[in-house]
Short mmCIF file of C-alpha atoms in Angstrom, two decimals:
data_model
loop_
_atom_site.label_atom_id
_atom_site.label_comp_id
_atom_site.label_asym_id
_atom_site.label_seq_id
_atom_site.Cartn_x
_atom_site.Cartn_y
_atom_site.Cartn_z
CA ASP A 1 141.00 -12.42 -2.21
CA ILE A 2 138.36 -9.89 -1.12
CA GLN A 3 139.95 -6.57 -0.24
CA MET A 4 138.33 -4.57 2.56
CA THR A 5 138.92 -0.82 2.50
CA GLN A 6 137.97 1.33 5.48
CA SER A 7 137.64 5.07 5.63
CA PRO A 8 138.73 7.19 7.28
CA SER A 9 141.96 5.74 8.69
CA THR A 10 141.78 8.06 11.68
CA LEU A 11 138.92 10.03 13.10
CA SER A 12 138.93 12.69 15.80
CA ALA A 13 135.58 13.78 17.19
CA SER A 14 133.95 15.24 20.29
CA VAL A 15 131.88 13.57 22.97
CA GLY A 16 128.29 13.38 21.76
CA ASP A 17 129.14 13.47 18.06
CA ARG A 18 127.69 11.08 15.55
CA VAL A 19 130.50 9.34 13.70
CA THR A 20 130.40 6.99 10.74
CA ILE A 21 133.03 4.57 9.47
CA THR A 22 132.71 3.14 5.98
CA CYS A 23 133.93 -0.23 4.74
CA ARG A 24 133.99 -1.22 1.09
CA ALA A 25 134.56 -4.74 -0.19
CA SER A 26 136.18 -5.44 -3.56
CA GLN A 27 133.40 -7.96 -4.28
CA THR A 28 130.15 -8.86 -2.63
CA VAL A 29 130.21 -10.33 0.87
CA VAL A 30 126.39 -10.43 0.98
CA LYS A 31 125.64 -9.71 4.67
CA TRP A 32 128.62 -11.56 6.16
CA LEU A 33 130.39 -8.60 7.65
CA ALA A 34 131.38 -7.89 11.25
CA TRP A 35 132.67 -4.81 13.04
CA HIS A 36 135.25 -5.24 15.79
CA GLN A 37 136.39 -2.74 18.41
CA GLN A 38 139.85 -2.97 19.94
CA LYS A 39 140.96 -0.85 22.84
CA PRO A 40 144.71 -0.36 23.43
CA GLY A 41 146.31 -3.46 24.92
CA LYS A 42 143.08 -5.45 24.82
CA ALA A 43 141.61 -8.22 22.72
CA PRO A 44 139.14 -7.22 20.03
CA ARG A 45 135.45 -7.60 20.64
CA VAL A 46 132.62 -7.91 18.16
CA LEU A 47 130.19 -5.02 18.07
CA ILE A 48 128.15 -5.98 15.01
CA PHE A 49 127.84 -9.23 13.05
CA GLU A 50 125.86 -10.16 9.95
CA SER A 51 126.15 -6.51 8.90
CA SER A 52 123.57 -5.12 11.34
CA SER A 53 123.09 -7.49 14.30
CA LEU A 54 124.16 -5.93 17.59
CA GLU A 55 126.17 -8.31 19.73
CA SER A 56 124.80 -8.92 23.23
CA GLY A 57 125.97 -6.33 25.74
CA VAL A 58 127.02 -3.76 23.14
CA PRO A 59 125.51 -0.30 23.71
CA SER A 60 122.68 0.64 21.39
CA ARG A 61 124.55 3.75 20.21
CA PHE A 62 126.43 1.40 17.86
CA SER A 63 124.67 0.40 14.64
CA GLY A 64 125.64 -1.26 11.39
CA ARG A 65 124.14 -1.06 7.93
CA GLY A 66 124.80 -2.26 4.43
CA SER A 67 124.94 -5.26 2.16
CA GLY A 68 126.91 -6.44 -0.83
CA THR A 69 130.00 -4.23 -0.98
CA GLU A 70 129.16 -1.12 1.07
CA PHE A 71 128.85 -1.08 4.84
CA THR A 72 128.82 1.50 7.60
CA LEU A 73 129.32 1.53 11.34
CA THR A 74 127.71 4.48 13.12
CA ILE A 75 128.21 5.61 16.69
CA ASN A 76 125.35 7.85 17.76
CA GLY A 77 126.64 9.96 20.62
CA LEU A 78 130.37 9.23 20.88
CA GLN A 79 131.60 8.48 24.41
CA THR A 80 135.11 8.60 25.87
CA ASP A 81 134.90 4.82 26.31
CA ASP A 82 134.65 4.45 22.51
CA VAL A 83 138.29 5.43 21.92
CA GLY A 84 140.07 2.65 20.09
CA THR A 85 140.52 1.05 16.71
CA TYR A 86 137.65 -0.35 14.68
CA TYR A 87 137.98 -3.08 12.07
CA CYS A 88 135.54 -4.39 9.51
CA HIS A 89 135.85 -8.06 8.60
CA GLN A 90 134.29 -10.18 5.89
CA TYR A 91 133.56 -13.83 6.56
CA ASN A 92 131.71 -14.61 3.36
CA ALA A 93 134.65 -16.25 1.62
CA TYR A 94 138.08 -17.61 2.43
CA PRO A 95 140.54 -16.12 3.00
CA TRP A 96 138.67 -14.04 5.55
CA THR A 97 139.93 -10.47 5.37
CA PHE A 98 139.96 -7.44 7.63
CA GLY A 99 140.00 -3.77 6.90
CA GLN A 100 143.12 -1.85 7.85
CA GLY A 101 141.42 -0.28 10.85
CA THR A 102 140.04 3.13 11.81
CA ARG A 103 141.48 4.79 14.88
CA VAL A 104 138.93 6.84 16.79
CA ASP A 105 140.13 9.59 19.15
CA ILE A 106 138.28 12.09 21.28
CA GLU B 1 131.91 -16.51 31.79
CA VAL B 2 135.00 -17.35 29.75
CA GLN B 3 133.95 -18.89 26.46
CA LEU B 4 137.24 -19.05 24.52
CA LEU B 5 140.53 -19.53 26.38
CA GLU B 6 143.86 -19.72 24.56
CA SER B 7 147.14 -21.09 25.88
CA GLY B 8 150.52 -22.26 24.65
CA GLY B 9 152.20 -19.05 23.54
CA SER B 10 155.87 -18.60 24.39
CA LEU B 11 159.30 -17.56 23.11
CA VAL B 12 160.61 -19.93 20.43
CA GLN B 13 163.63 -19.88 18.14
CA PRO B 14 163.31 -19.48 14.37
CA GLY B 15 162.65 -22.85 12.79
CA GLY B 16 161.05 -24.15 15.97
CA SER B 17 157.57 -25.48 16.67
CA LEU B 18 154.76 -24.61 19.02
CA ARG B 19 151.19 -25.82 19.60
CA LEU B 20 148.49 -23.40 20.67
CA SER B 21 145.27 -24.57 22.32
CA CYS B 22 141.88 -22.95 22.64
CA VAL B 23 139.33 -24.39 25.05
CA VAL B 24 135.79 -23.48 24.04
CA SER B 25 132.65 -23.50 26.17
CA PRO B 26 130.66 -26.66 25.41
CA THR B 27 127.48 -24.68 24.71
CA ILE B 28 129.04 -22.92 21.72
CA PHE B 29 131.69 -25.39 20.54
CA LYS B 30 129.61 -26.76 17.67
CA THR B 31 127.63 -23.64 16.72
CA PHE B 32 130.00 -22.00 14.21
CA PRO B 33 133.43 -22.63 12.66
CA LEU B 34 136.41 -21.86 14.91
CA THR B 35 139.21 -19.60 13.79
CA TRP B 36 142.69 -18.36 14.66
CA VAL B 37 143.46 -14.70 14.02
CA ARG B 38 146.78 -13.03 14.79
CA GLN B 39 148.03 -9.53 15.37
CA ALA B 40 151.68 -8.63 14.98
CA PRO B 41 152.99 -5.86 17.27
CA GLY B 42 151.53 -2.52 16.22
CA LYS B 43 149.71 -4.04 13.25
CA GLY B 44 146.18 -4.93 12.25
CA LEU B 45 144.27 -8.20 12.43
CA GLU B 46 145.24 -11.09 10.15
CA TRP B 47 143.15 -14.22 9.61
CA VAL B 48 145.25 -17.38 10.01
CA SER B 49 143.12 -20.50 9.83
CA THR B 50 139.56 -21.83 10.26
CA ILE B 51 138.17 -25.29 10.96
CA SER B 52 134.62 -26.30 10.17
CA ILE B 53 132.10 -27.53 12.72
CA SER B 54 132.57 -31.10 11.54
CA GLY B 55 136.34 -30.76 11.41
CA LEU B 56 136.33 -32.13 7.88
CA SER B 57 137.22 -28.81 6.28
CA THR B 58 140.10 -26.51 7.11
CA TYR B 59 141.23 -23.26 5.53
CA SER B 60 144.51 -21.42 5.98
CA ALA B 61 146.17 -18.20 4.88
CA ASP B 62 148.82 -18.51 2.19
CA SER B 63 151.37 -17.09 4.65
CA VAL B 64 151.06 -20.17 6.89
CA LYS B 65 150.08 -22.94 4.47
CA GLY B 66 152.37 -25.93 4.76
CA ARG B 67 153.63 -24.77 8.16
CA PHE B 68 150.55 -24.37 10.39
CA THR B 69 147.82 -26.97 10.94
CA ILE B 70 144.49 -26.37 12.64
CA SER B 71 142.67 -29.26 14.28
CA ARG B 72 139.96 -29.95 16.84
CA ASP B 73 139.27 -32.47 19.60
CA ASP B 74 135.54 -32.58 20.18
CA SER B 75 135.95 -34.69 23.33
CA LYS B 76 137.87 -31.81 24.91
CA ASN B 77 135.99 -28.88 23.31
CA THR B 78 139.38 -27.70 22.12
CA ILE B 79 140.97 -26.53 18.91
CA TYR B 80 144.68 -26.45 18.24
CA LEU B 81 147.12 -24.63 16.01
CA GLN B 82 150.26 -26.61 15.35
CA MET B 83 152.91 -24.19 14.16
CA ASN B 84 156.09 -25.55 12.55
CA ASN B 85 159.11 -23.89 10.95
CA LEU B 86 158.33 -20.65 12.76
CA ARG B 87 159.70 -17.37 11.41
CA ALA B 88 160.29 -13.97 12.97
CA GLU B 89 157.28 -12.63 11.06
CA ASP B 90 155.02 -15.10 12.90
CA THR B 91 155.58 -13.09 16.09
CA ALA B 92 152.11 -11.97 17.16
CA VAL B 93 149.30 -12.31 19.63
CA TYR B 94 147.21 -15.26 18.47
CA TYR B 95 143.49 -15.07 19.12
CA CYS B 96 140.91 -17.82 18.99
CA MET B 97 137.59 -16.56 17.71
CA GLN B 98 134.14 -17.77 16.82
CA VAL B 99 131.88 -15.11 15.40
CA PRO B 100 130.82 -13.15 17.45
CA LEU B 101 133.27 -14.05 20.26
CA TRP B 102 137.00 -13.57 20.85
CA GLY B 103 139.44 -15.11 23.29
CA GLN B 104 141.94 -13.00 25.22
CA GLY B 105 144.92 -14.06 23.09
CA THR B 106 148.27 -15.74 23.64
CA LEU B 107 151.63 -14.23 22.69
CA VAL B 108 154.03 -16.03 20.37
CA THR B 109 157.52 -14.56 20.02
CA VAL B 110 159.89 -16.00 17.45
CA SER B 111 163.42 -14.85 18.14
CA SER B 112 166.91 -16.20 18.67
#
């Protein structure tokens, strides 16, 4: 199974900060990586798919980069609405696997 | 517009069975494989099972193999998750997803 390791596990930042979450895969997932945001009590939603493609309706302050085994999610100009937990997820090979999550606080 | 809508979650006793449904918008039903993901209370996301566009291939997590079966009915734009021999550790919100979309989830509670 492909292990997905996110860092940091928790992140506290100020409004307007640039924050970066890193996700490392134990073997290559090529570009088949998504980033999901989950707000408390809500269903997840996809922010980024195929490593760097911004899902429709997602603010442009979110961006994704990477390929192979190293990926990043960057929020340029953190907003209060961005509080939640972020998960990376590989869908290159079964079993699909998720990172353990990064909780973002303001 | 709702594109993925789950139903069927409820309280069930250990050893019992349940069938979840996910109705998918016709415009996206055959664009990408369809998947069930679950989230136990206070925990992270766990992939459960995926069915291919054709329905000929299915994939399941080891934790549910032999107990859960994913299927699809193309005439109803619906996928199902038949869950048998349920255990307490299957308690979770079950989400239907199709990259890059998620449903709103349905809660399954396994308890006596």
